[in-house]
XYZ file of N, CA, C and O in Angstrom:
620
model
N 72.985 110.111 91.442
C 74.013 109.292 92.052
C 73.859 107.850 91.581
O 72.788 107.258 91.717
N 74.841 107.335 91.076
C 74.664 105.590 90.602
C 75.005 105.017 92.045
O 75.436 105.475 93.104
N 74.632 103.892 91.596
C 74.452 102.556 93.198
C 74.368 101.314 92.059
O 73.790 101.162 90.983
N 75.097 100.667 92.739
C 75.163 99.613 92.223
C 75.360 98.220 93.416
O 75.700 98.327 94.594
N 75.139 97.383 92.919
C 75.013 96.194 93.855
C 76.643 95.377 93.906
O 77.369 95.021 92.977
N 76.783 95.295 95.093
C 78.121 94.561 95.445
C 78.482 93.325 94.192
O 79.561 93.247 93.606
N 77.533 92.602 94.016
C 77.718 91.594 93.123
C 78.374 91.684 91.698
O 79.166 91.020 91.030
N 77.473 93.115 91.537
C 78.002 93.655 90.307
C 79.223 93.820 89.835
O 79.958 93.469 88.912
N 79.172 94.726 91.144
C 81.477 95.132 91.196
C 82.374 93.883 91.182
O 83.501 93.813 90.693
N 81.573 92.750 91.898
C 82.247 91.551 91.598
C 82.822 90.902 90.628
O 83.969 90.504 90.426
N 81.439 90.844 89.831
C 81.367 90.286 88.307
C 82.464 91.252 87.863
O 83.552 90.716 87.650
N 82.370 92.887 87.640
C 83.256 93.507 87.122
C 85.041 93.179 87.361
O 85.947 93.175 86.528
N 85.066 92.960 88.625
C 86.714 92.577 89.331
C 86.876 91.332 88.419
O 87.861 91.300 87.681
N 85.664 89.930 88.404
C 86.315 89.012 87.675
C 86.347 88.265 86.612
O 86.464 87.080 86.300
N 86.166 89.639 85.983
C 85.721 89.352 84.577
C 87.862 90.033 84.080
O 88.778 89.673 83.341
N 87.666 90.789 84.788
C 88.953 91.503 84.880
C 90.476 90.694 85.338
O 91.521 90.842 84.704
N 90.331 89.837 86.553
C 91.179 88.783 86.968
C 91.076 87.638 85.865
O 92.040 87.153 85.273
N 89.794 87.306 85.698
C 89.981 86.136 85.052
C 90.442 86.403 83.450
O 90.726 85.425 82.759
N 90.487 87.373 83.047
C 91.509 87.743 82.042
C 92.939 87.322 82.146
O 93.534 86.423 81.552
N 93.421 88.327 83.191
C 94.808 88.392 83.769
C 95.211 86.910 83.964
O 96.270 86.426 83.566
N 94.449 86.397 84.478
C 94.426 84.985 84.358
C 95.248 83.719 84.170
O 96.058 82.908 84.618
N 94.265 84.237 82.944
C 94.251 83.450 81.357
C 95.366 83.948 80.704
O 95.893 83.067 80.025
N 95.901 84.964 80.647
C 96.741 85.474 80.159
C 98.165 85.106 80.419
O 99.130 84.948 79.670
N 97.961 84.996 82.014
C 99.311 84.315 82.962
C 99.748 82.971 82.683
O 100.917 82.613 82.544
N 98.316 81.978 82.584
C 98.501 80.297 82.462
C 99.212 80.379 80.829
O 100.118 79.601 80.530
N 98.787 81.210 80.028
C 99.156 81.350 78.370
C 100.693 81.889 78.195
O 101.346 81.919 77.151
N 101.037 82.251 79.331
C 102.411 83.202 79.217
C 103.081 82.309 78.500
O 102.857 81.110 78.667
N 103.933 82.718 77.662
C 105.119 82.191 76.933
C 106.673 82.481 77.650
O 107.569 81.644 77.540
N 106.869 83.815 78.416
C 107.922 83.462 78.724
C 108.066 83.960 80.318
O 106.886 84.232 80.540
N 108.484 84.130 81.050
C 108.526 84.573 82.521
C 108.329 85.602 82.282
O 107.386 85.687 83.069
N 108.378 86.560 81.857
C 108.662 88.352 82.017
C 106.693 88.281 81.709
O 105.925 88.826 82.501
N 106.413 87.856 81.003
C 104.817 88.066 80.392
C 103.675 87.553 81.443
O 102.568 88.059 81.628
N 104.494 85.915 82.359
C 103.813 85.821 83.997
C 103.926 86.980 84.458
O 103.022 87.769 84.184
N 104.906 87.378 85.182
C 105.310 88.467 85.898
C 104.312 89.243 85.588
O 103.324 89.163 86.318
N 104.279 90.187 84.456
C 103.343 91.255 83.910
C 102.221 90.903 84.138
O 101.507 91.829 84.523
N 101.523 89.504 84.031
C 100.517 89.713 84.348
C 99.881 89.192 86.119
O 98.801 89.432 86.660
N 100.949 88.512 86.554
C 100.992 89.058 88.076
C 100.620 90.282 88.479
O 99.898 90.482 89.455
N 100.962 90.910 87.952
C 100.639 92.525 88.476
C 99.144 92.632 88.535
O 98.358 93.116 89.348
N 99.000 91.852 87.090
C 97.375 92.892 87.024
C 96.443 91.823 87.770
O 95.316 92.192 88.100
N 96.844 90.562 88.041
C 95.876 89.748 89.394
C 96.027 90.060 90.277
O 95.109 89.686 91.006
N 96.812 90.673 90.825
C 97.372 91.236 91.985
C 95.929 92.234 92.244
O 94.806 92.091 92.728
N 96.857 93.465 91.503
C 95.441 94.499 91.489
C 93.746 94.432 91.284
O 92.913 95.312 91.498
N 93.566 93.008 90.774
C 92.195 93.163 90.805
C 92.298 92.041 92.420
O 91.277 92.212 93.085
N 92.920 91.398 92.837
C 92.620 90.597 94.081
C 92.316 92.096 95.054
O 91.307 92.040 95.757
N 93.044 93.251 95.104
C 93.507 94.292 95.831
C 92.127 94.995 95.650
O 91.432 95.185 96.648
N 91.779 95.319 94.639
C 90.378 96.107 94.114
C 89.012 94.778 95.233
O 88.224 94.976 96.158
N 89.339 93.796 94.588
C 87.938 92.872 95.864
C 87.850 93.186 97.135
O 86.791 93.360 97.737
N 89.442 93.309 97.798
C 89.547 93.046 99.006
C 89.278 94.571 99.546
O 89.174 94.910 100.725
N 89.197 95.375 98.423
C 88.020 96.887 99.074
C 86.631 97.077 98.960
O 85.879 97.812 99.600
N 86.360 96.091 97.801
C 84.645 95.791 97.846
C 83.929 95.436 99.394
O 82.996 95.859 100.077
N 85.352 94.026 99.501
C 84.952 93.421 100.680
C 84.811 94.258 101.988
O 83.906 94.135 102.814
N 85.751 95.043 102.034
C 85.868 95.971 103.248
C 84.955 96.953 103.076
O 84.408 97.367 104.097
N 84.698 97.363 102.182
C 83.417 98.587 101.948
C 82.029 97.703 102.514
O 81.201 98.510 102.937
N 81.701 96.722 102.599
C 80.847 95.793 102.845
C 80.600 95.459 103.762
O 79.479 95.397 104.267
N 81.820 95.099 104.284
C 81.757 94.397 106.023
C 82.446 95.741 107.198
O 82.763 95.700 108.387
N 82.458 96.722 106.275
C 83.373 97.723 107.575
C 84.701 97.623 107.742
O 84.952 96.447 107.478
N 85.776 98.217 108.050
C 87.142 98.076 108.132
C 87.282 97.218 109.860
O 88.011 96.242 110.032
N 86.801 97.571 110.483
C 87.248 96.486 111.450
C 86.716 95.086 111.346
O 87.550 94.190 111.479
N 85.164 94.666 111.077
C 84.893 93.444 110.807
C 85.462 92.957 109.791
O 85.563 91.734 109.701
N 85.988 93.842 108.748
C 87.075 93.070 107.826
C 88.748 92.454 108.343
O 89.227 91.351 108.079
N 89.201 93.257 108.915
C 90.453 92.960 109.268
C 90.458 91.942 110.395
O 91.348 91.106 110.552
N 89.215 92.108 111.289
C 88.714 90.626 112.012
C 88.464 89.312 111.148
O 89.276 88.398 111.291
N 87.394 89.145 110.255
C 87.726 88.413 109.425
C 88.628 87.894 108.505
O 88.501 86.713 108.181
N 89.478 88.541 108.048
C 90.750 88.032 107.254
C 91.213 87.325 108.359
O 91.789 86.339 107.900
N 91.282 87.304 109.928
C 92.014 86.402 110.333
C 91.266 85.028 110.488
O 92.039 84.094 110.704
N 90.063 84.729 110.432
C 89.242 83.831 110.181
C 89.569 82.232 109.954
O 89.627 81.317 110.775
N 89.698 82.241 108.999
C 90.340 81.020 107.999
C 91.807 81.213 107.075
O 92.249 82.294 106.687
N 92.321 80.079 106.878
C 93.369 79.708 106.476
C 93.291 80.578 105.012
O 93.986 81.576 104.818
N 92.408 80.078 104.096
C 91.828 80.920 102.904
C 91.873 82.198 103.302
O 92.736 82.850 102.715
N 91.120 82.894 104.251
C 90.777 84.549 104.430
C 92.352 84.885 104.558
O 92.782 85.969 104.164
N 93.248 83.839 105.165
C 94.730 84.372 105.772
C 95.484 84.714 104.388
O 96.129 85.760 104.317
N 95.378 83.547 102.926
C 96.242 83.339 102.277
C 95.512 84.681 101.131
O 96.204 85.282 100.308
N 94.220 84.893 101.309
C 94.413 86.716 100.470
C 94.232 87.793 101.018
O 93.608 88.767 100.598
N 94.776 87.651 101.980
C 95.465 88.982 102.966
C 96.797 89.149 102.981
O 97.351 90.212 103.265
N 97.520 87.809 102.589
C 98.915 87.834 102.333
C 99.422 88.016 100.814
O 100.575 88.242 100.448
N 98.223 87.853 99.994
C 98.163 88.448 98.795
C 98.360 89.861 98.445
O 99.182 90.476 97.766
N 97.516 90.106 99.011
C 96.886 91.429 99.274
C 98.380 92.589 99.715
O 98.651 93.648 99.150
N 99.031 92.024 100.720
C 100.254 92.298 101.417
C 101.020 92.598 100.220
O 101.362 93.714 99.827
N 101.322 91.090 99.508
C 102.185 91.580 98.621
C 102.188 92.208 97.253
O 103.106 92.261 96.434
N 101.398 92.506 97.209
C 100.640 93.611 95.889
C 100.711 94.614 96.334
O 100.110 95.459 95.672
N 101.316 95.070 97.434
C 102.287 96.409 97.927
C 103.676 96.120 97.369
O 104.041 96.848 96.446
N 104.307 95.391 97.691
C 105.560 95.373 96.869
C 105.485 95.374 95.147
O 106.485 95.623 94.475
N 104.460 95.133 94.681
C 104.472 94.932 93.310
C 104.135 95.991 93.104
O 104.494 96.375 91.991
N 103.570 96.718 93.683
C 102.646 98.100 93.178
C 103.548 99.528 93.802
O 103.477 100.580 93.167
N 104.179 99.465 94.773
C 105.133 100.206 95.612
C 106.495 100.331 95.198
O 107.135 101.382 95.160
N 106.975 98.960 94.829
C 108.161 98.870 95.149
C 108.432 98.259 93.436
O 109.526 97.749 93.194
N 107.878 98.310 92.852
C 108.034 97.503 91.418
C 108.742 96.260 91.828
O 109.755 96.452 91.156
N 108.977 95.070 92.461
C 109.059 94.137 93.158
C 108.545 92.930 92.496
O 107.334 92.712 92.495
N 109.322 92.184 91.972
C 108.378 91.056 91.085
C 108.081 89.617 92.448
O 109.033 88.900 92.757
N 107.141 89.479 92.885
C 107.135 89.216 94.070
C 107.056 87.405 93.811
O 106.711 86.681 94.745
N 107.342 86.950 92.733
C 107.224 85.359 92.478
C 108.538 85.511 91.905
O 109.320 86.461 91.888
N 108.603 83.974 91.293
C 109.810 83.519 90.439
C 109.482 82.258 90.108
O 109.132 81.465 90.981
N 109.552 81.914 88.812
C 109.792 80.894 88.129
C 110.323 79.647 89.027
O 111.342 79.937 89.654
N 109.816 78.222 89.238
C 109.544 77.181 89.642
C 109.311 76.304 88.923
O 108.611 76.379 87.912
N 110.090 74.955 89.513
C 109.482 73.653 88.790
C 108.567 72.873 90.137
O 108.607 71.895 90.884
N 107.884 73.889 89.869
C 106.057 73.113 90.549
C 105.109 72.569 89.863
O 105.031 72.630 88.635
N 104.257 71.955 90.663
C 102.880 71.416 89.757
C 101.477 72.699 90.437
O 101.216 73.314 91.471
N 101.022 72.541 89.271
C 100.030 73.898 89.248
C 98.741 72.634 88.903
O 98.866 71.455 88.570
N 97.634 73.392 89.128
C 96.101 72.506 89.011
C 95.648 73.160 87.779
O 94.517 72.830 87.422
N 96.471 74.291 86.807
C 96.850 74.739 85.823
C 97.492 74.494 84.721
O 98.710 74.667 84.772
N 96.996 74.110 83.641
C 97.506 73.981 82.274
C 98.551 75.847 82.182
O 98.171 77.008 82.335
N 99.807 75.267 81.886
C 100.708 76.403 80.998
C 101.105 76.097 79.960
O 101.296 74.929 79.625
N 101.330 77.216 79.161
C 102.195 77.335 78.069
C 103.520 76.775 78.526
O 104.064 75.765 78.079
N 103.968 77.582 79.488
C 105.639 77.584 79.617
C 105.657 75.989 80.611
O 104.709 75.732 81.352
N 106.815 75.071 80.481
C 107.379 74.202 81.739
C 107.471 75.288 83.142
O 108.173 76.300 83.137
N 107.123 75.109 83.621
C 107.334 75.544 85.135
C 106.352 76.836 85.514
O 105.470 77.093 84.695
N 106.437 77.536 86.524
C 105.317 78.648 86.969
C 105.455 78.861 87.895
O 105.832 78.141 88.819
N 105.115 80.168 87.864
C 105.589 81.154 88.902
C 105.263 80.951 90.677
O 104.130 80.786 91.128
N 105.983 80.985 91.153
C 106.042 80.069 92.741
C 106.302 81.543 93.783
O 107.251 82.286 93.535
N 105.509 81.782 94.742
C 105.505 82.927 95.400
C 107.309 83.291 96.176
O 107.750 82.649 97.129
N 107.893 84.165 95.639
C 109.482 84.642 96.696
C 109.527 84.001 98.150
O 108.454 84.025 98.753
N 110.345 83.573 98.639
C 110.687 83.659 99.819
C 110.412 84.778 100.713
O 110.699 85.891 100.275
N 109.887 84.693 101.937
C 110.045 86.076 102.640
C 111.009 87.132 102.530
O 110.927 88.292 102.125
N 111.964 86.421 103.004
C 113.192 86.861 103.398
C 113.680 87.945 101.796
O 114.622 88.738 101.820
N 113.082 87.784 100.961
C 113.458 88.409 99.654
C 112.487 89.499 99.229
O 112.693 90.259 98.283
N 111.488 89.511 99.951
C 111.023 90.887 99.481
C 111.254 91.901 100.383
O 111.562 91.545 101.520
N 111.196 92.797 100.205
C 111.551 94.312 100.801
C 111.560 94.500 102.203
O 112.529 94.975 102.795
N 110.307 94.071 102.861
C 110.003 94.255 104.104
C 109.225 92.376 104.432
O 108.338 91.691 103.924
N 110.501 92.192 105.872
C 109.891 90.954 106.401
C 109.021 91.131 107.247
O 108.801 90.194 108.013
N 108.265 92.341 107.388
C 107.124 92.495 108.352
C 106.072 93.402 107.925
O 106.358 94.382 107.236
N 105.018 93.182 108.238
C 104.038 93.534 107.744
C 103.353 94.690 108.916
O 103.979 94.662 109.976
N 102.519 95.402 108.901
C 101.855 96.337 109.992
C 101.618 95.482 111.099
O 102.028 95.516 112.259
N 100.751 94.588 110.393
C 99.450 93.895 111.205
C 99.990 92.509 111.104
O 99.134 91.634 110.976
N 101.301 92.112 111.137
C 101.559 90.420 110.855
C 101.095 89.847 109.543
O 101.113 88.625 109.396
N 100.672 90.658 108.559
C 100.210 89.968 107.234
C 102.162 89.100 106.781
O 102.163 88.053 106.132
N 103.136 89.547 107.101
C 104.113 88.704 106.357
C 104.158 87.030 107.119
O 104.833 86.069 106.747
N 103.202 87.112 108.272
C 103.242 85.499 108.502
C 102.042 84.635 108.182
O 101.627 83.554 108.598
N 101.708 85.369 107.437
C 100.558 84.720 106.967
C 101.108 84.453 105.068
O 100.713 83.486 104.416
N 102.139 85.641 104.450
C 102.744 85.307 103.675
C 103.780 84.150 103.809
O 104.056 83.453 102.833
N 104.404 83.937 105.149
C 104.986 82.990 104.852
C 104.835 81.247 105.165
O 105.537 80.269 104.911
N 103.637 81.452 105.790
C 102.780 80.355 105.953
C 101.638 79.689 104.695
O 101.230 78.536 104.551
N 101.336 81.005 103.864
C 100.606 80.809 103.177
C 100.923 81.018 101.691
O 100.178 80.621 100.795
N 101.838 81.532 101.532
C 102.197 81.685 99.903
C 103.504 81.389 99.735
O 103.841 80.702 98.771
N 104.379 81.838 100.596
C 106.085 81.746 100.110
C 106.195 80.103 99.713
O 105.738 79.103 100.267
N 106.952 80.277 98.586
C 107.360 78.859 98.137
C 105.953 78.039 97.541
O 105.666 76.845 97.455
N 105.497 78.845 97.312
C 103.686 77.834 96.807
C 103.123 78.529 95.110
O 103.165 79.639 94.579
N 102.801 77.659 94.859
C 102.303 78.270 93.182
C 101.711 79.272 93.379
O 101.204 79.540 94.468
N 101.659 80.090 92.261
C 100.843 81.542 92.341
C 99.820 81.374 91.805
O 98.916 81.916 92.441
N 99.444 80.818 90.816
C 98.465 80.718 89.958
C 97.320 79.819 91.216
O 96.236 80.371 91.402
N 97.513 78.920 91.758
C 96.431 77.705 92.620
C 96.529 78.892 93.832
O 95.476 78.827 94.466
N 97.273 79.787 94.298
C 96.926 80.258 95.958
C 96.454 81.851 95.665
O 95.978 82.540 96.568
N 96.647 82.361 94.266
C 95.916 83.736 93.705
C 94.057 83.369 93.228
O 93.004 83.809 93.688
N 94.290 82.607 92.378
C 92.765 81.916 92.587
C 91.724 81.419 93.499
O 90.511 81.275 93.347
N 92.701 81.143 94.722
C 92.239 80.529 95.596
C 91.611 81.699 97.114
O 90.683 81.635 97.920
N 92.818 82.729 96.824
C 92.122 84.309 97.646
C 91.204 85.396 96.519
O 90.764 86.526 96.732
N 91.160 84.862 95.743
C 90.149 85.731 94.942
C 89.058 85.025 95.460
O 88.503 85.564 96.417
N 88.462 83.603 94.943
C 87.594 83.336 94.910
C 87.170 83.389 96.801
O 86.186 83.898 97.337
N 87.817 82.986 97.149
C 87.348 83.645 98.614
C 86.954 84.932 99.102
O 85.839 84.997 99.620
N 87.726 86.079 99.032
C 87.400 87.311 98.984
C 85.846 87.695 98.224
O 84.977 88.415 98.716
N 85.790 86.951 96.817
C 84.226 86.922 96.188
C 83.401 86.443 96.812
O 82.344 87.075 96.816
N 83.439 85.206 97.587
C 82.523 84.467 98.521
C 81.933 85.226 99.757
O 80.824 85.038 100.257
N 83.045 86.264 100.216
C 82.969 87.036 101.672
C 81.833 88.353 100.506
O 80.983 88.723 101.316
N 81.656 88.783 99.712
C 81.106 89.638 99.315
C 79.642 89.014 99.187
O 78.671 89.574 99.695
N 79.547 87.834 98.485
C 78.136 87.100 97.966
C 77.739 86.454 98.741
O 76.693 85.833 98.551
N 78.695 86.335 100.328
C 77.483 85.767 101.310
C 76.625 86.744 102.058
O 75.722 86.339 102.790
């Protein structure tokens, strides 16, 4: 039986995001963000089961309500069901400022609630989407629940 150490799977998730990344800030045209939205999506989605394999499914879903951070990649997390479910491109092109160097003028800015599929979530995760991501860069608030979600694993 292999075993491996939580940290490990970490490194593995962000070696994997931080590809997707890089790839996103490099995009040349919207359709190539988008695409690689998806695949940050899925590795934020892949942590946030490390994390729960770790802390237990109820001390996890207790914690995501925690902090403002724990809130904004749970609402991540949320919407990487529509991207993954619903083929749902869950951002759109914006003239925002990112803490991100792009290729392209502008970057991808999280949908409005009201525009993705479902304005409610099981557990209230869509008010935490719309407190915490709708209308906000993707690139500064996807980085920002990864690296949190990694922190909840390595403390």
């Amino acid at each position: 039986m292999m075993t491996e150490d939580a940290t490990d799977r970490v490194a593995r998730i962000r070696r994997a995001f931080d590809a997707a990344f890089q790839r996103m800030c490099e995009a040349e045209n919207p359709e190539a963000a988008e695409d690689e939205l998806s695949n940050v999506l899925s590795q934020v989605y892949r942590l946030s089961e490390v994390v729960k394999d770790k802390l237990g499914k109820g001390i996890f879903y207790k914690a995501m309500l925690a902090t403002n951070d724990r809130r904004m990649a749970r609402a991540a997390t949320w919407a990487r069901t529509f991207d993954t479910h619903d083929a749902v491109v869950v951002a759109e092109m914006a003239d925002i400022v990112t803490d991100y160097y792009t290729e392209m003028y502008g970057t991808l800015a999280w949908r409005p609630l009201d525009e993705l599929p479902k304005q409610a979530g099981n557990h209230d995760e869509h008010l935490d989407y719309g407190a915490q991501l709708a209308g906000h860069g993707v690139l500064d608030t996807v980085r920002q629940a990864f690296d949190t979600l990694a922190a909840m694993v390595c403390s």
